[in-house]
Amino acid sequence: MGEVGEEALLAAFTPLLPIGGHALVGNGDDCAVLAASDGRYCVSTDLLVEGHHFDRAWSTPEQVGARAAAQNLADVAAMGAVPTAVVVGLVLPPSTTVGWVRGLARGLGQACQACGAGVVGGDLSAGEQLVVSVTVHGDLQGRAPLLRDGARPGDLLVHAGDLGRSAAGLALLRAGISGPEQLGPQASPPVREAVAWALAGFRSPAPPLSLGPALARAGAHALMDVSDSLLRDAGRLARASGVRLDLDDPCGQGSWLAGCRRRLEVLVPLLQAPGPGALTAEVARTAAAWVLTGGEDHGLLAAVPAGSQEALPAGVRVLGRVLEHVPGTPSVTVGGEPWQGAVGWDHFEA
């Protein structure tokens, strides 16, 4: 970067970015111009800071770009809207290579193109730390925005997307496992597949973007993105709506964790070695903690009317109930009991 300059860098990566169908004017002028068919726009911004949100030793530039897109596009889907365009600000140390920036643009552009959103502008700056800032715009298509304050007692609590996948991937990376090839010949195919699945979920989350508008069309009362953890974000929804949420026990037989339990639980022995008598319980507790307190899967949490279970879009599962709030009780319980321990990610907690 210190050798090529800004103009050459822009020429190197802007051809990799889609314009999208909502841009009347794209890159190259002082502003992009977007068509707002609904007359309203959803707008949100997220930052990714190197060393805080991503590590170049763990992720390719394409994966960092895909992650930057995913966490912003999911915010639009969480309003029941369709992503239309993003603008991107980059702070780049002068030692950053042009190839790395092109990879970032490629990953971000591919993720946006997959849902029809354009990358229509942004800004560049030199700095000491690599920062990716993305602002996303979304179209409500004539529907009312789905907010966090609409959950009602008697509703079903439902979720779409992954739970615990990114947290498991992060745990593997922290343990020095960056790919299934490191496991050795004794690792079984299910373990290798689970490692690859978890690492991909951390490096390049895949939020179920189409299910945000689908849940809106299905009559959801409230909707939000799960970015910091299921427990922490469920608490935000509960407090905004003035209700209590009770999650089914994820360790229970036939629970909503069953779909991903096998993949999560086969990973636990790679990270710890509990005594034989405690193995089953320890595995279940660790997998449950990933699901309940792990973040960055960017799934969607919604409250939907009771009796609507049969009409839910494919990929949406029931994981609890919305109850009347009782003063002095937790806003979220698990199997009727308070959760003991940390509840998820906070940017400013140690």
Coordinates of C-alpha atoms in Angstrom, one line a residue:
M1 CA 0.0 0.0 0.0
G2 CA 2.9 2.4 0.8
E3 CA 4.2 1.9 -2.8
V4 CA 1.1 1.9 -5.0
G5 CA -1.1 4.8 -3.6
E6 CA -4.8 5.2 -3.4
E7 CA -5.7 5.6 -7.1
A8 CA -3.9 2.4 -8.1
L9 CA -5.5 0.5 -5.2
L10 CA -9.0 1.6 -6.2
A11 CA -8.4 0.5 -9.7
A12 CA -7.2 -2.8 -8.5
F13 CA -10.2 -3.8 -6.4
T14 CA -13.3 -1.9 -7.5
P15 CA -13.9 -4.1 -10.6
L16 CA -14.4 -7.0 -8.1
L17 CA -17.4 -5.3 -6.5
P18 CA -21.0 -5.7 -7.7
I19 CA -23.2 -2.6 -8.3
G20 CA -26.5 -4.3 -7.5
G21 CA -29.9 -3.6 -8.9
H22 CA -30.8 -0.6 -6.7
A23 CA -27.9 1.6 -7.6
L24 CA -28.7 4.4 -10.1
V25 CA -25.2 5.8 -9.6
G26 CA -22.4 3.5 -8.3
N27 CA -18.7 4.0 -7.5
G28 CA -16.8 6.9 -8.8
D29 CA -18.8 10.0 -7.8
D30 CA -19.0 11.8 -4.4
C31 CA -22.1 9.8 -3.5
A32 CA -23.9 6.7 -4.8
V33 CA -27.5 7.2 -5.7
L34 CA -29.9 4.4 -4.7
A35 CA -33.5 3.7 -5.7
A36 CA -35.8 3.5 -2.6
S37 CA -38.9 1.8 -4.0
D38 CA -40.5 1.6 -0.5
G39 CA -39.8 5.2 0.4
R40 CA -37.9 4.0 3.5
Y41 CA -34.5 2.4 4.1
C42 CA -33.1 0.3 6.8
V43 CA -29.5 1.4 7.6
S44 CA -26.9 -0.2 9.9
T45 CA -23.1 0.0 10.4
D46 CA -20.6 -2.5 11.8
L47 CA -16.9 -2.4 12.4
L48 CA -14.3 -5.2 12.2
V49 CA -11.0 -4.3 13.9
E50 CA -8.0 -6.6 13.4
G51 CA -6.9 -8.3 16.6
H52 CA -10.4 -7.7 18.0
H53 CA -12.8 -9.2 15.5
F54 CA -10.5 -11.1 13.1
D55 CA -6.9 -12.4 12.8
R56 CA -5.1 -12.5 9.5
A57 CA -3.3 -15.6 10.7
W58 CA -6.6 -17.4 11.0
S59 CA -8.6 -16.2 8.0
T60 CA -7.9 -15.5 4.4
P61 CA -8.8 -12.0 3.1
E62 CA -11.7 -13.5 1.2
Q63 CA -13.1 -14.9 4.5
V64 CA -12.6 -11.5 6.3
G65 CA -14.6 -9.8 3.5
A66 CA -17.3 -12.4 3.6
R67 CA -17.5 -12.0 7.4
A68 CA -17.8 -8.2 7.1
A69 CA -20.6 -8.6 4.6
A70 CA -22.5 -11.3 6.6
Q71 CA -22.7 -9.4 9.9
N72 CA -24.1 -6.4 8.2
L73 CA -26.5 -8.1 5.8
A74 CA -27.9 -10.1 8.7
D75 CA -28.9 -6.8 10.5
V76 CA -31.1 -5.9 7.5
A77 CA -32.6 -9.3 7.3
A78 CA -33.4 -9.0 11.1
M79 CA -35.7 -6.1 10.3
G80 CA -37.6 -8.2 7.7
A81 CA -35.9 -6.3 4.9
V82 CA -33.9 -7.2 1.8
P83 CA -30.3 -6.0 1.6
T84 CA -29.8 -3.6 -1.4
A85 CA -26.4 -1.9 -1.0
V86 CA -23.3 -1.4 1.2
V87 CA -20.6 1.2 1.5
V88 CA -17.2 0.2 2.9
G89 CA -14.6 2.2 4.8
L90 CA -11.1 0.8 5.1
V91 CA -8.2 1.8 7.4
L92 CA -5.1 0.1 6.0
P93 CA -1.5 0.1 7.4
P94 CA 0.9 1.0 4.6
S95 CA 2.4 -2.5 4.7
T96 CA -1.0 -4.1 3.7
T97 CA -0.5 -5.7 0.3
V98 CA -2.7 -5.0 -2.7
G99 CA -3.4 -8.7 -3.0
W100 CA -4.8 -8.8 0.5
V101 CA -7.2 -5.9 -0.3
R102 CA -8.3 -7.5 -3.5
G103 CA -9.0 -10.7 -1.6
L104 CA -11.1 -8.7 0.9
A105 CA -13.0 -7.1 -1.9
R106 CA -13.6 -10.4 -3.6
G107 CA -15.0 -12.1 -0.5
L108 CA -17.2 -9.1 0.3
G109 CA -18.4 -8.7 -3.2
Q110 CA -19.3 -12.4 -3.6
A111 CA -21.3 -12.4 -0.4
C112 CA -23.2 -9.2 -1.5
Q113 CA -23.8 -10.4 -5.0
A114 CA -25.3 -13.7 -3.7
C115 CA -28.2 -11.7 -2.1
G116 CA -28.4 -9.0 -4.8
A117 CA -26.8 -6.2 -2.9
G118 CA -24.3 -3.8 -4.5
V119 CA -21.1 -2.4 -3.1
V120 CA -21.6 1.2 -4.2
G121 CA -18.9 3.3 -2.5
G122 CA -16.8 4.0 0.6
D123 CA -13.5 5.5 1.8
L124 CA -9.9 4.7 2.3
S125 CA -7.4 5.8 4.9
A126 CA -4.0 4.9 6.2
G127 CA -3.7 4.0 9.8
E128 CA -1.8 1.9 12.4
Q129 CA -4.5 -0.8 12.6
L130 CA -6.5 -2.6 9.9
V131 CA -10.2 -1.7 10.2
V132 CA -13.1 -2.6 8.0
S133 CA -16.3 -0.5 8.4
V134 CA -19.4 -1.5 6.5
T135 CA -22.7 0.4 6.2
V136 CA -25.6 -1.6 4.8
H137 CA -28.9 -0.4 3.3
G138 CA -32.1 -2.5 3.1
D139 CA -35.5 -2.3 1.4
L140 CA -38.7 -3.2 3.5
Q141 CA -40.7 -3.8 0.3
G142 CA -43.8 -2.2 1.7
R143 CA -43.8 -4.2 5.0
A144 CA -43.6 -2.7 8.4
P145 CA -40.2 -3.1 10.0
L146 CA -39.9 -6.0 12.5
L147 CA -38.7 -4.6 15.8
R148 CA -37.5 -6.2 19.1
D149 CA -40.4 -4.8 21.1
G150 CA -43.2 -6.8 19.5
A151 CA -43.0 -10.2 21.3
R152 CA -46.2 -11.1 23.1
P153 CA -47.0 -13.7 25.9
G154 CA -48.1 -16.9 24.3
D155 CA -45.8 -16.5 21.2
L156 CA -43.4 -19.1 20.1
L157 CA -39.7 -18.3 20.2
V158 CA -38.1 -19.5 17.0
H159 CA -34.6 -19.4 15.4
A160 CA -33.2 -19.7 11.9
G161 CA -29.5 -20.3 11.1
D162 CA -26.6 -21.8 13.1
L163 CA -26.1 -21.9 16.9
G164 CA -22.8 -22.6 18.5
R165 CA -21.0 -23.2 15.2
S166 CA -18.8 -20.0 15.2
A167 CA -18.0 -20.4 18.9
A168 CA -16.8 -23.9 18.3
G169 CA -14.7 -22.7 15.4
L170 CA -13.1 -20.0 17.6
A171 CA -12.4 -22.6 20.3
L172 CA -10.6 -24.8 17.8
L173 CA -8.5 -21.9 16.5
R174 CA -7.5 -20.9 20.0
A175 CA -6.5 -24.5 20.6
G176 CA -4.2 -24.4 17.6
I177 CA -6.5 -26.4 15.3
S178 CA -6.8 -24.5 12.0
G179 CA -8.0 -27.3 9.8
P180 CA -8.9 -31.0 9.8
E181 CA -5.5 -31.9 8.3
Q182 CA -3.9 -31.2 11.7
L183 CA -5.9 -34.0 13.4
G184 CA -3.8 -36.9 12.3
P185 CA -4.8 -40.2 10.7
Q186 CA -6.7 -41.5 13.8
A187 CA -9.4 -38.8 13.4
S188 CA -12.7 -40.2 12.1
P189 CA -14.5 -38.7 9.0
P190 CA -17.3 -37.3 11.2
V191 CA -14.7 -35.5 13.4
R192 CA -12.9 -34.1 10.4
E193 CA -16.2 -32.9 8.8
A194 CA -17.2 -31.3 12.1
V195 CA -13.9 -29.4 12.4
A196 CA -14.2 -28.1 8.8
W197 CA -17.8 -27.1 9.4
A198 CA -17.1 -25.2 12.7
L199 CA -14.0 -23.4 11.3
A200 CA -16.0 -22.3 8.2
G201 CA -18.7 -21.0 10.4
F202 CA -16.3 -18.8 12.3
R203 CA -14.4 -17.6 9.3
S204 CA -17.3 -16.9 7.0
P205 CA -20.7 -16.9 8.7
A206 CA -23.7 -17.7 6.5
P207 CA -26.8 -15.9 7.9
P208 CA -30.1 -17.1 6.5
L209 CA -30.9 -13.7 4.8
S210 CA -34.0 -14.8 2.9
L211 CA -35.7 -16.0 6.1
G212 CA -35.9 -12.5 7.5
P213 CA -38.4 -11.3 4.9
A214 CA -40.0 -14.8 5.0
L215 CA -40.6 -14.5 8.8
A216 CA -42.1 -11.1 8.2
R217 CA -44.5 -12.5 5.6
A218 CA -45.4 -15.3 8.0
G219 CA -46.6 -12.8 10.6
A220 CA -43.7 -12.6 13.1
H221 CA -44.3 -10.2 15.9
A222 CA -40.6 -9.5 16.7
L223 CA -37.3 -10.3 15.0
M224 CA -33.5 -9.7 15.7
D225 CA -30.1 -10.9 14.6
V226 CA -28.2 -13.1 17.1
S227 CA -24.7 -11.7 17.0
D228 CA -23.5 -11.6 20.6
S229 CA -25.1 -14.8 21.8
L230 CA -28.5 -16.5 22.0
L231 CA -28.8 -15.6 25.7
R232 CA -27.6 -12.0 25.5
D233 CA -29.7 -11.2 22.5
A234 CA -32.7 -13.0 23.8
G235 CA -32.4 -10.9 26.9
R236 CA -32.5 -7.7 24.7
L237 CA -35.6 -8.9 22.9
A238 CA -37.3 -9.8 26.2
R239 CA -36.5 -6.5 27.8
A240 CA -37.6 -4.5 24.8
S241 CA -40.9 -6.4 24.7
G242 CA -41.5 -6.5 28.4
V243 CA -41.8 -10.3 28.5
R244 CA -39.9 -13.3 29.7
L245 CA -38.4 -15.9 27.3
D246 CA -38.0 -19.5 28.4
L247 CA -35.7 -21.6 26.2
D248 CA -36.1 -25.3 26.0
D249 CA -33.2 -27.1 27.8
P250 CA -30.6 -27.7 25.0
C251 CA -29.3 -30.8 26.8
G252 CA -32.8 -32.4 26.7
Q253 CA -33.5 -35.4 24.5
G254 CA -35.0 -34.3 21.2
S255 CA -34.4 -30.6 21.9
W256 CA -33.7 -27.9 19.3
L257 CA -30.0 -28.6 19.8
A258 CA -30.4 -32.1 18.4
G259 CA -29.8 -31.0 14.8
C260 CA -26.3 -29.7 15.5
R261 CA -25.5 -31.7 18.7
R262 CA -23.5 -34.4 17.0
R263 CA -21.2 -32.0 15.1
L264 CA -20.7 -29.9 18.2
E265 CA -20.2 -32.7 20.7
V266 CA -17.6 -34.6 18.7
L267 CA -15.4 -31.5 18.8
V268 CA -15.3 -31.2 22.6
P269 CA -12.7 -34.1 23.2
L270 CA -10.3 -32.3 20.9
L271 CA -10.2 -29.4 23.3
Q272 CA -10.3 -31.0 26.7
A273 CA -9.8 -34.4 28.4
P274 CA -12.4 -34.9 31.1
G275 CA -12.3 -38.2 33.1
P276 CA -14.2 -41.1 31.6
G277 CA -17.0 -40.9 34.1
A278 CA -17.6 -37.2 33.4
L279 CA -17.2 -37.3 29.7
T280 CA -20.9 -37.4 28.6
A281 CA -22.0 -34.7 31.0
E282 CA -18.9 -32.5 30.2
V283 CA -19.5 -32.8 26.5
A284 CA -23.1 -31.9 26.8
R285 CA -22.4 -28.9 29.0
T286 CA -19.7 -27.5 26.6
A287 CA -21.9 -27.9 23.5
A288 CA -24.8 -26.2 25.3
A289 CA -22.5 -23.3 26.4
W290 CA -21.4 -22.9 22.7
V291 CA -25.0 -22.8 21.6
L292 CA -26.3 -20.5 24.4
T293 CA -23.4 -18.1 24.9
G294 CA -21.4 -18.2 21.6
G295 CA -21.8 -15.4 19.2
E296 CA -21.2 -14.5 15.5
D297 CA -23.4 -17.1 13.9
H298 CA -25.8 -14.2 12.8
G299 CA -28.9 -16.3 12.9
L300 CA -32.4 -14.8 13.3
L301 CA -34.4 -14.9 16.5
A302 CA -38.1 -14.3 16.2
A303 CA -41.4 -14.3 18.2
V304 CA -44.2 -15.7 16.1
P305 CA -47.9 -16.3 16.9
A306 CA -48.8 -19.5 18.8
G307 CA -50.4 -21.9 16.4
S308 CA -48.2 -20.8 13.4
Q309 CA -45.7 -23.6 13.7
E310 CA -47.0 -25.5 10.7
A311 CA -46.7 -22.3 8.6
L312 CA -43.1 -21.5 9.5
P313 CA -40.6 -21.3 6.6
A314 CA -38.3 -24.2 6.1
G315 CA -35.2 -23.8 8.2
V316 CA -37.0 -22.2 11.2
R317 CA -37.2 -24.2 14.4
V318 CA -39.0 -23.6 17.7
L319 CA -36.7 -23.2 20.7
G320 CA -38.8 -21.7 23.4
R321 CA -41.9 -19.7 24.6
V322 CA -42.7 -16.1 25.3
L323 CA -44.2 -15.7 28.8
E324 CA -45.5 -12.9 31.0
H325 CA -42.8 -11.0 32.7
V326 CA -42.7 -11.4 36.5
P327 CA -40.9 -8.6 38.3
G328 CA -37.8 -9.8 40.1
T329 CA -37.2 -12.8 37.8
P330 CA -34.7 -13.2 35.0
S331 CA -35.7 -12.0 31.5
V332 CA -34.5 -15.3 30.0
T333 CA -34.5 -18.8 31.5
V334 CA -33.4 -22.1 30.2
G335 CA -35.7 -25.0 30.9
G336 CA -37.4 -22.8 33.5
E337 CA -34.1 -22.1 35.4
P338 CA -31.7 -19.1 35.3
W339 CA -28.5 -19.7 33.4
Q340 CA -25.4 -19.8 35.6
G341 CA -22.4 -18.2 34.1
A342 CA -21.4 -15.8 31.3
V343 CA -24.1 -15.0 28.8
G344 CA -22.1 -13.9 25.7
W345 CA -19.9 -11.3 24.0
D346 CA -19.6 -7.7 25.2
H347 CA -17.2 -5.4 23.3
F348 CA -15.9 -3.7 26.5
E349 CA -15.8 -6.6 29.0
A350 CA -12.4 -8.2 29.7

